[in-house]
Amino acid sequence: DGNQALKFILNRPPDLVISDLSIQPFGEASAFDQLRRALPSTKIIAVSGAFSQEQMKMMSVTGADAVLGKPLNPDQVLRIIGELLSRVG
């Protein structure tokens, strides 16, 4: 359940969150905005196979550090995770 996951994340801040945008509430920009405001140092990767480039760009603006389209390229995912985690402060 996405709402339980959001509560868990907010109570136990991780260094990185990877979320599929098809899971509610993570498909809503407000969920990423809430995460960003509550956990400014947590890196967020949004994943989607159904969103347009414009919608994916909006997610990046509203709080995601990276937005990836499906199908995922494992090498790209690992590279982005490495880049984001190297910036955790």
mmCIF file of N, CA and C in Angstrom:
data_model
loop_
_atom_site.group_PDB
_atom_site.id
_atom_site.type_symbol
_atom_site.label_atom_id
_atom_site.label_comp_id
_atom_site.label_asym_id
_atom_site.label_seq_id
_atom_site.Cartn_x
_atom_site.Cartn_y
_atom_site.Cartn_z
ATOM 1 N N ASP A 1 0.844 -1.182 0.000
ATOM 2 C CA ASP A 1 0.000 0.000 0.000
ATOM 3 C C ASP A 1 0.889 1.245 0.000
ATOM 4 N N GLY A 2 0.670 2.113 -0.954
ATOM 5 C CA GLY A 2 1.496 3.302 -1.103
ATOM 6 C C GLY A 2 1.407 4.272 0.057
ATOM 7 N N ASN A 3 0.224 4.400 0.662
ATOM 8 C CA ASN A 3 0.082 5.306 1.794
ATOM 9 C C ASN A 3 0.868 4.813 3.002
ATOM 10 N N GLN A 4 0.861 3.490 3.233
ATOM 11 C CA GLN A 4 1.660 2.922 4.319
ATOM 12 C C GLN A 4 3.145 3.110 4.031
ATOM 13 N N ALA A 5 3.533 2.939 2.786
ATOM 14 C CA ALA A 5 4.938 3.141 2.417
ATOM 15 C C ALA A 5 5.355 4.580 2.670
ATOM 16 N N LEU A 6 4.492 5.534 2.330
ATOM 17 C CA LEU A 6 4.809 6.945 2.553
ATOM 18 C C LEU A 6 4.990 7.217 4.037
ATOM 19 N N LYS A 7 4.107 6.701 4.877
ATOM 20 C CA LYS A 7 4.240 6.874 6.332
ATOM 21 C C LYS A 7 5.536 6.263 6.833
ATOM 22 N N PHE A 8 5.863 5.063 6.346
ATOM 23 C CA PHE A 8 7.090 4.381 6.756
ATOM 24 C C PHE A 8 8.316 5.212 6.376
ATOM 25 N N ILE A 9 8.327 5.702 5.158
ATOM 26 C CA ILE A 9 9.453 6.512 4.673
ATOM 27 C C ILE A 9 9.610 7.771 5.519
ATOM 28 N N LEU A 10 8.505 8.417 5.833
ATOM 29 C CA LEU A 10 8.566 9.650 6.615
ATOM 30 C C LEU A 10 9.029 9.390 8.049
ATOM 31 N N ASN A 11 8.747 8.194 8.584
ATOM 32 C CA ASN A 11 9.165 7.853 9.943
ATOM 33 C C ASN A 11 10.569 7.280 10.030
ATOM 34 N N ARG A 12 11.063 6.733 8.934
ATOM 35 C CA ARG A 12 12.411 6.129 8.887
ATOM 36 C C ARG A 12 13.111 6.614 7.624
ATOM 37 N N PRO A 13 13.559 7.847 7.631
ATOM 38 C CA PRO A 13 14.107 8.445 6.404
ATOM 39 C C PRO A 13 15.270 7.653 5.803
ATOM 40 N N PRO A 14 15.100 7.207 4.575
ATOM 41 C CA PRO A 14 16.185 6.514 3.871
ATOM 42 C C PRO A 14 17.051 7.515 3.101
ATOM 43 N N ASP A 15 18.171 7.050 2.597
ATOM 44 C CA ASP A 15 19.011 7.882 1.733
ATOM 45 C C ASP A 15 18.393 8.016 0.344
ATOM 46 N N LEU A 16 17.636 6.982 -0.078
ATOM 47 C CA LEU A 16 17.102 6.930 -1.438
ATOM 48 C C LEU A 16 15.722 6.287 -1.453
ATOM 49 N N VAL A 17 14.814 6.869 -2.244
ATOM 50 C CA VAL A 17 13.490 6.290 -2.486
ATOM 51 C C VAL A 17 13.346 6.092 -3.985
ATOM 52 N N ILE A 18 12.963 4.866 -4.380
ATOM 53 C CA ILE A 18 12.642 4.584 -5.776
ATOM 54 C C ILE A 18 11.180 4.184 -5.785
ATOM 55 N N SER A 19 10.371 4.909 -6.548
ATOM 56 C CA SER A 19 8.944 4.623 -6.554
ATOM 57 C C SER A 19 8.380 4.625 -7.962
ATOM 58 N N ASP A 20 7.529 3.641 -8.204
ATOM 59 C CA ASP A 20 6.793 3.575 -9.458
ATOM 60 C C ASP A 20 5.622 4.538 -9.353
ATOM 61 N N LEU A 21 5.454 5.384 -10.328
ATOM 62 C CA LEU A 21 4.403 6.393 -10.301
ATOM 63 C C LEU A 21 3.002 5.807 -10.415
ATOM 64 N N SER A 22 2.901 4.520 -10.744
ATOM 65 C CA SER A 22 1.576 3.906 -10.831
ATOM 66 C C SER A 22 1.035 3.529 -9.450
ATOM 67 N N ILE A 23 1.892 3.590 -8.425
ATOM 68 C CA ILE A 23 1.475 3.269 -7.062
ATOM 69 C C ILE A 23 1.020 4.548 -6.374
ATOM 70 N N GLN A 24 -0.230 4.575 -5.941
ATOM 71 C CA GLN A 24 -0.753 5.764 -5.254
ATOM 72 C C GLN A 24 -0.233 5.797 -3.827
ATOM 73 N N PRO A 25 0.107 6.908 -3.276
ATOM 74 C CA PRO A 25 -0.075 8.262 -3.792
ATOM 75 C C PRO A 25 1.099 8.764 -4.615
ATOM 76 N N PHE A 26 2.051 7.898 -4.966
ATOM 77 C CA PHE A 26 3.266 8.356 -5.632
ATOM 78 C C PHE A 26 3.052 8.802 -7.067
ATOM 79 N N GLY A 27 1.892 8.558 -7.613
ATOM 80 C CA GLY A 27 1.573 9.056 -8.944
ATOM 81 C C GLY A 27 1.149 10.513 -8.924
ATOM 82 N N GLU A 28 1.059 11.050 -7.750
ATOM 83 C CA GLU A 28 0.646 12.440 -7.598
ATOM 84 C C GLU A 28 1.851 13.291 -7.235
ATOM 85 N N ALA A 29 1.969 14.432 -7.865
ATOM 86 C CA ALA A 29 3.094 15.321 -7.594
ATOM 87 C C ALA A 29 3.144 15.704 -6.124
ATOM 88 N N SER A 30 1.999 15.772 -5.461
ATOM 89 C CA SER A 30 1.958 16.188 -4.059
ATOM 90 C C SER A 30 2.721 15.226 -3.147
ATOM 91 N N ALA A 31 2.731 13.938 -3.477
ATOM 92 C CA ALA A 31 3.463 12.971 -2.657
ATOM 93 C C ALA A 31 4.963 13.246 -2.726
ATOM 94 N N PHE A 32 5.468 13.535 -3.908
ATOM 95 C CA PHE A 32 6.884 13.848 -4.044
ATOM 96 C C PHE A 32 7.209 15.179 -3.375
ATOM 97 N N ASP A 33 6.299 16.127 -3.501
ATOM 98 C CA ASP A 33 6.490 17.416 -2.852
ATOM 99 C C ASP A 33 6.528 17.239 -1.341
ATOM 100 N N GLN A 34 5.639 16.399 -0.796
ATOM 101 C CA GLN A 34 5.620 16.126 0.643
ATOM 102 C C GLN A 34 6.927 15.472 1.087
ATOM 103 N N LEU A 35 7.398 14.493 0.332
ATOM 104 C CA LEU A 35 8.672 13.849 0.649
ATOM 105 C C LEU A 35 9.812 14.855 0.621
ATOM 106 N N ARG A 36 9.832 15.683 -0.393
ATOM 107 C CA ARG A 36 10.914 16.650 -0.554
ATOM 108 C C ARG A 36 10.944 17.646 0.610
ATOM 109 N N ARG A 37 9.772 18.134 1.013
ATOM 110 C CA ARG A 37 9.724 19.098 2.117
ATOM 111 C C ARG A 37 10.113 18.443 3.441
ATOM 112 N N ALA A 38 9.642 17.215 3.685
ATOM 113 C CA ALA A 38 9.912 16.531 4.949
ATOM 114 C C ALA A 38 11.321 15.956 5.016
ATOM 115 N N LEU A 39 11.843 15.523 3.878
ATOM 116 C CA LEU A 39 13.146 14.842 3.833
ATOM 117 C C LEU A 39 14.017 15.438 2.735
ATOM 118 N N PRO A 40 14.487 16.646 2.921
ATOM 119 C CA PRO A 40 15.206 17.319 1.838
ATOM 120 C C PRO A 40 16.487 16.623 1.379
ATOM 121 N N SER A 41 17.099 15.820 2.235
ATOM 122 C CA SER A 41 18.343 15.163 1.810
ATOM 123 C C SER A 41 18.115 13.782 1.194
ATOM 124 N N THR A 42 16.903 13.239 1.301
ATOM 125 C CA THR A 42 16.600 11.942 0.696
ATOM 126 C C THR A 42 16.491 12.106 -0.817
ATOM 127 N N LYS A 43 17.194 11.272 -1.539
ATOM 128 C CA LYS A 43 17.146 11.295 -3.000
ATOM 129 C C LYS A 43 15.939 10.490 -3.470
ATOM 130 N N ILE A 44 15.266 10.980 -4.507
ATOM 131 C CA ILE A 44 14.040 10.352 -4.999
ATOM 132 C C ILE A 44 14.165 10.053 -6.490
ATOM 133 N N ILE A 45 13.896 8.787 -6.835
ATOM 134 C CA ILE A 45 13.837 8.377 -8.235
ATOM 135 C C ILE A 45 12.398 7.952 -8.520
ATOM 136 N N ALA A 46 11.777 8.583 -9.502
ATOM 137 C CA ALA A 46 10.430 8.233 -9.934
ATOM 138 C C ALA A 46 10.535 7.387 -11.196
ATOM 139 N N VAL A 47 9.753 6.316 -11.250
ATOM 140 C CA VAL A 47 9.779 5.393 -12.386
ATOM 141 C C VAL A 47 8.377 5.293 -12.975
ATOM 142 N N SER A 48 8.289 5.325 -14.306
ATOM 143 C CA SER A 48 6.983 5.197 -14.942
ATOM 144 C C SER A 48 7.102 4.643 -16.349
ATOM 145 N N GLY A 49 6.089 3.902 -16.712
ATOM 146 C CA GLY A 49 6.003 3.418 -18.082
ATOM 147 C C GLY A 49 4.837 4.033 -18.817
ATOM 148 N N ALA A 50 4.062 4.853 -18.121
ATOM 149 C CA ALA A 50 2.827 5.353 -18.714
ATOM 150 C C ALA A 50 2.736 6.868 -18.802
ATOM 151 N N PHE A 51 3.698 7.576 -18.265
ATOM 152 C CA PHE A 51 3.615 9.027 -18.253
ATOM 153 C C PHE A 51 4.311 9.614 -19.471
ATOM 154 N N SER A 52 3.787 10.736 -19.931
ATOM 155 C CA SER A 52 4.399 11.439 -21.052
ATOM 156 C C SER A 52 5.678 12.122 -20.583
ATOM 157 N N GLN A 53 6.500 12.545 -21.524
ATOM 158 C CA GLN A 53 7.729 13.257 -21.179
ATOM 159 C C GLN A 53 7.426 14.519 -20.370
ATOM 160 N N GLU A 54 6.335 15.202 -20.719
ATOM 161 C CA GLU A 54 5.967 16.423 -19.992
ATOM 162 C C GLU A 54 5.597 16.108 -18.546
ATOM 163 N N GLN A 55 4.833 15.039 -18.327
ATOM 164 C CA GLN A 55 4.467 14.659 -16.973
ATOM 165 C C GLN A 55 5.691 14.207 -16.187
ATOM 166 N N MET A 56 6.601 13.498 -16.846
ATOM 167 C CA MET A 56 7.820 13.063 -16.167
ATOM 168 C C MET A 56 8.672 14.270 -15.790
ATOM 169 N N LYS A 57 8.725 15.273 -16.647
ATOM 170 C CA LYS A 57 9.467 16.498 -16.333
ATOM 171 C C LYS A 57 8.840 17.191 -15.130
ATOM 172 N N MET A 58 7.502 17.216 -15.051
ATOM 173 C CA MET A 58 6.817 17.825 -13.925
ATOM 174 C C MET A 58 7.200 17.130 -12.618
ATOM 175 N N MET A 59 7.304 15.808 -12.633
ATOM 176 C CA MET A 59 7.697 15.076 -11.429
ATOM 177 C C MET A 59 9.088 15.485 -10.988
ATOM 178 N N SER A 60 9.969 15.706 -11.938
ATOM 179 C CA SER A 60 11.318 16.135 -11.605
ATOM 180 C C SER A 60 11.296 17.507 -10.955
ATOM 181 N N VAL A 61 10.451 18.387 -11.457
ATOM 182 C CA VAL A 61 10.352 19.734 -10.913
ATOM 183 C C VAL A 61 9.749 19.715 -9.514
ATOM 184 N N THR A 62 8.817 18.792 -9.251
ATOM 185 C CA THR A 62 8.122 18.787 -7.972
ATOM 186 C C THR A 62 8.814 17.983 -6.886
ATOM 187 N N GLY A 63 9.974 17.449 -7.144
ATOM 188 C CA GLY A 63 10.674 16.794 -6.057
ATOM 189 C C GLY A 63 11.520 15.595 -6.390
ATOM 190 N N ALA A 64 11.276 14.936 -7.509
ATOM 191 C CA ALA A 64 12.096 13.778 -7.844
ATOM 192 C C ALA A 64 13.461 14.252 -8.342
ATOM 193 N N ASP A 65 14.513 13.562 -7.884
ATOM 194 C CA ASP A 65 15.869 13.891 -8.340
ATOM 195 C C ASP A 65 16.148 13.310 -9.713
ATOM 196 N N ALA A 66 15.439 12.235 -10.034
ATOM 197 C CA ALA A 66 15.581 11.605 -11.347
ATOM 198 C C ALA A 66 14.241 10.971 -11.702
ATOM 199 N N VAL A 67 13.947 10.952 -12.982
ATOM 200 C CA VAL A 67 12.724 10.335 -13.484
ATOM 201 C C VAL A 67 13.132 9.371 -14.588
ATOM 202 N N LEU A 68 12.763 8.104 -14.432
ATOM 203 C CA LEU A 68 13.152 7.078 -15.390
ATOM 204 C C LEU A 68 11.919 6.475 -16.040
ATOM 205 N N GLY A 69 11.990 6.255 -17.337
ATOM 206 C CA GLY A 69 10.922 5.593 -18.062
ATOM 207 C C GLY A 69 11.185 4.105 -18.173
ATOM 208 N N LYS A 70 10.106 3.352 -18.259
ATOM 209 C CA LYS A 70 10.216 1.905 -18.467
ATOM 210 C C LYS A 70 10.222 1.627 -19.955
ATOM 211 N N PRO A 71 10.851 0.576 -20.384
ATOM 212 C CA PRO A 71 11.563 -0.398 -19.564
ATOM 213 C C PRO A 71 12.869 0.183 -19.032
ATOM 214 N N LEU A 72 13.222 -0.245 -17.835
ATOM 215 C CA LEU A 72 14.430 0.260 -17.197
ATOM 216 C C LEU A 72 15.672 -0.398 -17.780
ATOM 217 N N ASN A 73 16.718 0.384 -17.883
ATOM 218 C CA ASN A 73 18.024 -0.119 -18.277
ATOM 219 C C ASN A 73 18.820 -0.281 -16.982
ATOM 220 N N PRO A 74 19.156 -1.520 -16.588
ATOM 221 C CA PRO A 74 19.836 -1.740 -15.305
ATOM 222 C C PRO A 74 21.115 -0.921 -15.140
ATOM 223 N N ASP A 75 21.898 -0.783 -16.200
ATOM 224 C CA ASP A 75 23.129 -0.005 -16.094
ATOM 225 C C ASP A 75 22.832 1.467 -15.822
ATOM 226 N N GLN A 76 21.791 1.998 -16.449
ATOM 227 C CA GLN A 76 21.399 3.386 -16.232
ATOM 228 C C GLN A 76 20.902 3.584 -14.798
ATOM 229 N N VAL A 77 20.101 2.634 -14.307
ATOM 230 C CA VAL A 77 19.576 2.724 -12.943
ATOM 231 C C VAL A 77 20.731 2.727 -11.940
ATOM 232 N N LEU A 78 21.670 1.820 -12.102
ATOM 233 C CA LEU A 78 22.817 1.759 -11.185
ATOM 234 C C LEU A 78 23.667 3.017 -11.258
ATOM 235 N N ARG A 79 23.850 3.558 -12.460
ATOM 236 C CA ARG A 79 24.625 4.792 -12.619
ATOM 237 C C ARG A 79 23.948 5.954 -11.896
ATOM 238 N N ILE A 80 22.645 6.084 -12.075
ATOM 239 C CA ILE A 80 21.909 7.186 -11.448
ATOM 240 C C ILE A 80 21.898 7.033 -9.929
ATOM 241 N N ILE A 81 21.691 5.811 -9.441
ATOM 242 C CA ILE A 81 21.741 5.591 -7.989
ATOM 243 C C ILE A 81 23.114 5.994 -7.449
ATOM 244 N N GLY A 82 24.170 5.567 -8.118
ATOM 245 C CA GLY A 82 25.522 5.927 -7.694
ATOM 246 C C GLY A 82 25.743 7.432 -7.664
ATOM 247 N N GLU A 83 25.283 8.109 -8.715
ATOM 248 C CA GLU A 83 25.432 9.563 -8.776
ATOM 249 C C GLU A 83 24.666 10.245 -7.644
ATOM 250 N N LEU A 84 23.425 9.815 -7.422
ATOM 251 C CA LEU A 84 22.614 10.451 -6.383
ATOM 252 C C LEU A 84 23.170 10.183 -4.991
ATOM 253 N N LEU A 85 23.563 8.957 -4.723
ATOM 254 C CA LEU A 85 24.071 8.626 -3.394
ATOM 255 C C LEU A 85 25.430 9.262 -3.103
ATOM 256 N N SER A 86 26.176 9.557 -4.152
ATOM 257 C CA SER A 86 27.460 10.233 -3.934
ATOM 258 C C SER A 86 27.247 11.677 -3.483
ATOM 259 N N ARG A 87 26.012 12.196 -3.664
ATOM 260 C CA ARG A 87 25.681 13.562 -3.268
ATOM 261 C C ARG A 87 24.919 13.615 -1.948
ATOM 262 N N VAL A 88 24.700 12.471 -1.288
ATOM 263 C CA VAL A 88 23.958 12.484 -0.014
ATOM 264 C C VAL A 88 24.806 13.201 1.013
ATOM 265 N N GLY A 89 24.163 14.164 1.683
ATOM 266 C CA GLY A 89 24.928 14.953 2.642
ATOM 267 C C GLY A 89 24.434 14.859 3.973
#
